GROMACS .gro file of C-alpha atoms in nm:
model
  258
    1UNK     CA    1  -1.949   3.571  -5.398
    2UNK     CA    2  -1.962   3.266  -5.624
    3UNK     CA    3  -2.327   3.279  -5.728
    4UNK     CA    4  -2.410   3.648  -5.758
    5UNK     CA    5  -2.266   3.959  -5.918
    6UNK     CA    6  -2.295   4.312  -5.780
    7UNK     CA    7  -2.259   4.623  -5.994
    8UNK     CA    8  -2.285   4.974  -5.850
    9UNK     CA    9  -2.351   5.286  -6.053
   10UNK     CA   10  -2.384   5.605  -5.851
   11UNK     CA   11  -2.665   5.537  -5.601
   12UNK     CA   12  -2.801   5.220  -5.764
   13UNK     CA   13  -2.682   4.862  -5.715
   14UNK     CA   14  -2.770   4.575  -5.951
   15UNK     CA   15  -2.756   4.230  -5.793
   16UNK     CA   16  -2.747   3.954  -6.056
   17UNK     CA   17  -2.803   3.590  -5.962
   18UNK     CA   18  -2.542   3.415  -6.173
   19UNK     CA   19  -2.600   3.041  -6.203
   20UNK     CA   20  -2.684   3.019  -6.575
   21UNK     CA   21  -2.626   2.644  -6.603
   22UNK     CA   22  -2.892   2.593  -6.332
   23UNK     CA   23  -3.121   2.866  -6.472
   24UNK     CA   24  -3.020   3.070  -6.163
   25UNK     CA   25  -3.194   2.826  -5.925
   26UNK     CA   26  -3.172   2.917  -5.557
   27UNK     CA   27  -2.962   2.687  -5.342
   28UNK     CA   28  -2.852   2.741  -4.983
   29UNK     CA   29  -2.526   2.904  -5.085
   30UNK     CA   30  -2.701   3.153  -5.315
   31UNK     CA   31  -2.954   3.243  -5.046
   32UNK     CA   32  -2.667   3.308  -4.802
   33UNK     CA   33  -2.482   3.521  -5.055
   34UNK     CA   34  -2.794   3.722  -5.134
   35UNK     CA   35  -2.847   3.782  -4.762
   36UNK     CA   36  -2.491   3.913  -4.730
   37UNK     CA   37  -2.524   4.130  -5.039
   38UNK     CA   38  -2.854   4.289  -4.936
   39UNK     CA   39  -2.724   4.346  -4.584
   40UNK     CA   40  -2.406   4.517  -4.707
   41UNK     CA   41  -2.592   4.731  -4.962
   42UNK     CA   42  -2.852   4.833  -4.705
   43UNK     CA   43  -2.575   4.948  -4.471
   44UNK     CA   44  -2.411   5.150  -4.750
   45UNK     CA   45  -2.575   5.492  -4.729
   46UNK     CA   46  -2.463   5.567  -5.085
   47UNK     CA   47  -2.685   5.287  -5.216
   48UNK     CA   48  -3.038   5.424  -5.241
   49UNK     CA   49  -3.200   5.157  -5.461
   50UNK     CA   50  -3.130   4.793  -5.542
   51UNK     CA   51  -3.229   4.601  -5.855
   52UNK     CA   52  -3.222   4.221  -5.847
   53UNK     CA   53  -3.223   4.017  -6.169
   54UNK     CA   54  -3.100   3.692  -6.320
   55UNK     CA   55  -2.812   3.633  -6.559
   56UNK     CA   56  -2.883   3.544  -6.921
   57UNK     CA   57  -3.206   3.575  -7.116
   58UNK     CA   58  -3.382   3.255  -7.009
   59UNK     CA   59  -3.448   3.296  -6.638
   60UNK     CA   60  -3.477   3.537  -6.348
   61UNK     CA   61  -3.475   3.239  -6.111
   62UNK     CA   62  -3.623   2.911  -6.233
   63UNK     CA   63  -3.692   2.782  -5.881
   64UNK     CA   64  -3.517   2.626  -5.587
   65UNK     CA   65  -3.244   2.365  -5.624
   66UNK     CA   66  -3.458   2.054  -5.579
   67UNK     CA   67  -3.159   1.821  -5.552
   68UNK     CA   68  -3.070   1.984  -5.220
   69UNK     CA   69  -3.391   1.887  -5.041
   70UNK     CA   70  -3.535   1.589  -5.227
   71UNK     CA   71  -3.456   1.354  -4.936
   72UNK     CA   72  -3.535   1.589  -4.645
   73UNK     CA   73  -3.738   1.482  -4.342
   74UNK     CA   74  -4.038   1.673  -4.207
   75UNK     CA   75  -3.816   1.856  -3.957
   76UNK     CA   76  -3.554   1.940  -4.220
   77UNK     CA   77  -3.821   2.070  -4.457
   78UNK     CA   78  -3.966   2.300  -4.193
   79UNK     CA   79  -3.619   2.425  -4.102
   80UNK     CA   80  -3.540   2.490  -4.470
   81UNK     CA   81  -3.849   2.711  -4.509
   82UNK     CA   82  -3.798   2.895  -4.179
   83UNK     CA   83  -3.431   2.970  -4.242
   84UNK     CA   84  -3.492   3.072  -4.604
   85UNK     CA   85  -3.770   3.312  -4.510
   86UNK     CA   86  -3.562   3.470  -4.234
   87UNK     CA   87  -3.241   3.498  -4.439
   88UNK     CA   88  -3.381   3.623  -4.766
   89UNK     CA   89  -3.752   3.657  -4.834
   90UNK     CA   90  -3.872   3.832  -4.516
   91UNK     CA   91  -3.536   4.010  -4.501
   92UNK     CA   92  -3.581   4.163  -4.848
   93UNK     CA   93  -3.944   4.256  -4.786
   94UNK     CA   94  -3.848   4.454  -4.476
   95UNK     CA   95  -3.525   4.605  -4.610
   96UNK     CA   96  -3.507   4.982  -4.566
   97UNK     CA   97  -3.353   5.025  -4.911
   98UNK     CA   98  -3.603   4.980  -5.198
   99UNK     CA   99  -3.556   4.654  -5.389
  100UNK     CA  100  -3.696   4.620  -5.742
  101UNK     CA  101  -3.716   4.284  -5.919
  102UNK     CA  102  -3.629   4.298  -6.290
  103UNK     CA  103  -3.792   3.970  -6.395
  104UNK     CA  104  -3.635   3.835  -6.713
  105UNK     CA  105  -3.764   3.500  -6.839
  106UNK     CA  106  -3.876   3.229  -6.598
  107UNK     CA  107  -3.962   3.320  -6.238
  108UNK     CA  108  -4.086   2.995  -6.091
  109UNK     CA  109  -4.121   2.862  -5.737
  110UNK     CA  110  -3.858   3.025  -5.521
  111UNK     CA  111  -3.782   3.265  -5.805
  112UNK     CA  112  -4.132   3.408  -5.806
  113UNK     CA  113  -4.124   3.409  -5.425
  114UNK     CA  114  -3.808   3.620  -5.436
  115UNK     CA  115  -3.964   3.858  -5.690
  116UNK     CA  116  -4.274   3.891  -5.471
  117UNK     CA  117  -4.059   3.967  -5.165
  118UNK     CA  118  -3.914   4.266  -5.351
  119UNK     CA  119  -4.096   4.595  -5.308
  120UNK     CA  120  -4.226   4.584  -5.666
  121UNK     CA  121  -4.160   4.410  -5.998
  122UNK     CA  122  -4.089   4.495  -6.362
  123UNK     CA  123  -4.114   4.209  -6.616
  124UNK     CA  124  -3.972   4.145  -6.959
  125UNK     CA  125  -4.226   4.057  -7.226
  126UNK     CA  126  -4.101   3.696  -7.235
  127UNK     CA  127  -4.139   3.643  -6.860
  128UNK     CA  128  -4.324   3.337  -6.732
  129UNK     CA  129  -4.428   3.317  -6.367
  130UNK     CA  130  -4.573   3.046  -6.150
  131UNK     CA  131  -4.562   2.840  -5.833
  132UNK     CA  132  -4.541   2.477  -5.953
  133UNK     CA  133  -4.455   2.319  -5.616
  134UNK     CA  134  -4.766   2.097  -5.598
  135UNK     CA  135  -4.632   1.904  -5.898
  136UNK     CA  136  -4.356   1.788  -5.661
  137UNK     CA  137  -4.593   1.701  -5.378
  138UNK     CA  138  -4.506   2.011  -5.174
  139UNK     CA  139  -4.630   2.370  -5.140
  140UNK     CA  140  -4.451   2.704  -5.172
  141UNK     CA  141  -4.242   2.743  -4.858
  142UNK     CA  142  -4.073   3.080  -4.898
  143UNK     CA  143  -4.383   3.293  -4.844
  144UNK     CA  144  -4.550   3.218  -5.176
  145UNK     CA  145  -4.893   3.125  -5.040
  146UNK     CA  146  -4.905   3.451  -4.847
  147UNK     CA  147  -4.752   3.707  -5.084
  148UNK     CA  148  -4.924   3.580  -5.399
  149UNK     CA  149  -5.260   3.609  -5.222
  150UNK     CA  150  -5.178   3.963  -5.110
  151UNK     CA  151  -5.080   4.067  -5.463
  152UNK     CA  152  -5.337   3.896  -5.688
  153UNK     CA  153  -5.620   3.802  -5.451
  154UNK     CA  154  -5.732   3.475  -5.296
  155UNK     CA  155  -5.913   3.324  -5.594
  156UNK     CA  156  -5.631   3.379  -5.843
  157UNK     CA  157  -5.369   3.261  -5.592
  158UNK     CA  158  -5.569   2.945  -5.524
  159UNK     CA  159  -5.597   2.874  -5.896
  160UNK     CA  160  -5.230   2.943  -5.974
  161UNK     CA  161  -5.102   2.730  -5.687
  162UNK     CA  162  -5.347   2.439  -5.727
  163UNK     CA  163  -5.309   2.414  -6.107
  164UNK     CA  164  -4.935   2.493  -6.097
  165UNK     CA  165  -4.988   2.693  -6.415
  166UNK     CA  166  -4.749   2.951  -6.548
  167UNK     CA  167  -4.878   3.291  -6.649
  168UNK     CA  168  -4.723   3.521  -6.906
  169UNK     CA  169  -4.609   3.877  -6.848
  170UNK     CA  170  -4.927   4.041  -6.975
  171UNK     CA  171  -5.142   3.825  -6.747
  172UNK     CA  172  -4.913   3.908  -6.455
  173UNK     CA  173  -4.963   4.277  -6.538
  174UNK     CA  174  -5.341   4.233  -6.551
  175UNK     CA  175  -5.331   4.051  -6.216
  176UNK     CA  176  -5.128   4.329  -6.052
  177UNK     CA  177  -4.836   4.092  -5.994
  178UNK     CA  178  -4.600   4.320  -6.188
  179UNK     CA  179  -4.606   4.698  -6.235
  180UNK     CA  180  -4.483   4.717  -6.594
  181UNK     CA  181  -4.395   4.494  -6.890
  182UNK     CA  182  -4.121   4.598  -7.134
  183UNK     CA  183  -3.909   4.442  -7.407
  184UNK     CA  184  -3.635   4.226  -7.267
  185UNK     CA  185  -3.368   4.449  -7.421
  186UNK     CA  186  -3.513   4.747  -7.231
  187UNK     CA  187  -3.577   4.573  -6.900
  188UNK     CA  188  -3.269   4.683  -6.709
  189UNK     CA  189  -3.258   5.038  -6.847
  190UNK     CA  190  -3.631   5.086  -6.780
  191UNK     CA  191  -3.591   4.956  -6.423
  192UNK     CA  192  -3.287   5.178  -6.368
  193UNK     CA  193  -3.488   5.482  -6.480
  194UNK     CA  194  -3.743   5.408  -6.207
  195UNK     CA  195  -3.461   5.353  -5.956
  196UNK     CA  196  -3.311   5.691  -6.047
  197UNK     CA  197  -3.642   5.861  -5.963
  198UNK     CA  198  -3.639   5.684  -5.626
  199UNK     CA  199  -3.283   5.796  -5.547
  200UNK     CA  200  -3.380   6.162  -5.587
  201UNK     CA  201  -3.621   6.139  -5.295
  202UNK     CA  202  -3.560   6.114  -4.920
  203UNK     CA  203  -3.415   5.773  -4.834
  204UNK     CA  204  -3.523   5.822  -4.473
  205UNK     CA  205  -3.884   5.888  -4.573
  206UNK     CA  206  -3.880   5.594  -4.817
  207UNK     CA  207  -3.762   5.359  -4.540
  208UNK     CA  208  -4.049   5.478  -4.319
  209UNK     CA  209  -4.294   5.433  -4.607
  210UNK     CA  210  -4.179   5.073  -4.664
  211UNK     CA  211  -4.222   4.996  -4.295
  212UNK     CA  212  -4.566   5.156  -4.288
  213UNK     CA  213  -4.694   4.978  -4.599
  214UNK     CA  214  -4.566   4.640  -4.475
  215UNK     CA  215  -4.742   4.696  -4.141
  216UNK     CA  216  -5.076   4.660  -4.320
  217UNK     CA  217  -5.000   4.292  -4.377
  218UNK     CA  218  -4.872   4.207  -4.029
  219UNK     CA  219  -5.116   4.028  -3.802
  220UNK     CA  220  -5.195   4.212  -3.482
  221UNK     CA  221  -5.040   4.537  -3.609
  222UNK     CA  222  -5.245   4.851  -3.672
  223UNK     CA  223  -5.094   4.994  -3.989
  224UNK     CA  224  -5.258   5.333  -3.937
  225UNK     CA  225  -5.084   5.366  -3.600
  226UNK     CA  226  -4.750   5.271  -3.756
  227UNK     CA  227  -4.807   5.534  -4.023
  228UNK     CA  228  -4.889   5.801  -3.762
  229UNK     CA  229  -4.574   5.721  -3.565
  230UNK     CA  230  -4.351   5.717  -3.872
  231UNK     CA  231  -4.508   6.037  -4.006
  232UNK     CA  232  -4.424   6.210  -3.679
  233UNK     CA  233  -4.071   6.070  -3.674
  234UNK     CA  234  -4.005   6.222  -4.015
  235UNK     CA  235  -4.042   6.569  -3.861
  236UNK     CA  236  -3.724   6.512  -3.662
  237UNK     CA  237  -3.505   6.430  -3.962
  238UNK     CA  238  -3.262   6.643  -4.158
  239UNK     CA  239  -3.431   6.523  -4.477
  240UNK     CA  240  -3.760   6.681  -4.365
  241UNK     CA  241  -3.588   7.011  -4.292
  242UNK     CA  242  -3.416   7.004  -4.632
  243UNK     CA  243  -3.728   6.897  -4.819
  244UNK     CA  244  -3.957   7.161  -4.673
  245UNK     CA  245  -3.692   7.433  -4.699
  246UNK     CA  246  -3.627   7.347  -5.065
  247UNK     CA  247  -4.000   7.356  -5.136
  248UNK     CA  248  -4.041   7.698  -4.977
  249UNK     CA  249  -3.732   7.826  -5.156
  250UNK     CA  250  -3.861   7.682  -5.486
  251UNK     CA  251  -3.553   7.469  -5.553
  252UNK     CA  252  -3.476   7.098  -5.579
  253UNK     CA  253  -3.402   6.926  -5.250
  254UNK     CA  254  -3.061   6.778  -5.181
  255UNK     CA  255  -3.141   6.517  -4.920
  256UNK     CA  256  -2.861   6.422  -4.676
  257UNK     CA  257  -3.026   6.088  -4.596
  258UNK     CA  258  -3.043   6.159  -4.222
   0.00000   0.00000   0.00000
């Protein structure tokens, strides 16, 4: 891995995008590496939560690497968006392992799209977020038009995308784009504290919850039916047996993750 760092502590993995001279901008190589990292961590049953962040204090991810696609054709542009969504953005959104974005500094363009693909977001107080693609004569292509609308509503998404404006962390909190805002020095420790709470619960049930929540946003899918099916499936797991037994025995559950 040339562009990312992975640090594991007990059941939590921190994935850091490490291209400080480019403000951690996403290029094809970084997207590929992130795909590999998320895939490996998701397959590791000892990893129960993933935090993704950017190196340094200036940027989470300041956007995509524009130099890579400045001379693309229509067909190449469409392929770029399709492959990027499949490899990273849709992949992260549907990952069974919870992924939390720790947004430090700038999260612009593809950086905000990556943060929005994560299951939820924590921001540092100096964070700035936006989708400035229209200033380049293009639109967000990694799911930004869809996920921003889902998170902040149609009117606010329209305004943010059409004006290309950046919003600060407090505004992002007011919009519902992020869950919490903390001092930059506390960002990682605060996010890890939330991740620790997640790791104490059933990883099997959490995976089913992620799938059920995402179903609400899939066209042609009845999310209630997905929830019913996943609820029933939980009854056949070892985690359910352990969780209910621990409750009845008035002790803390020790979930096997099966």
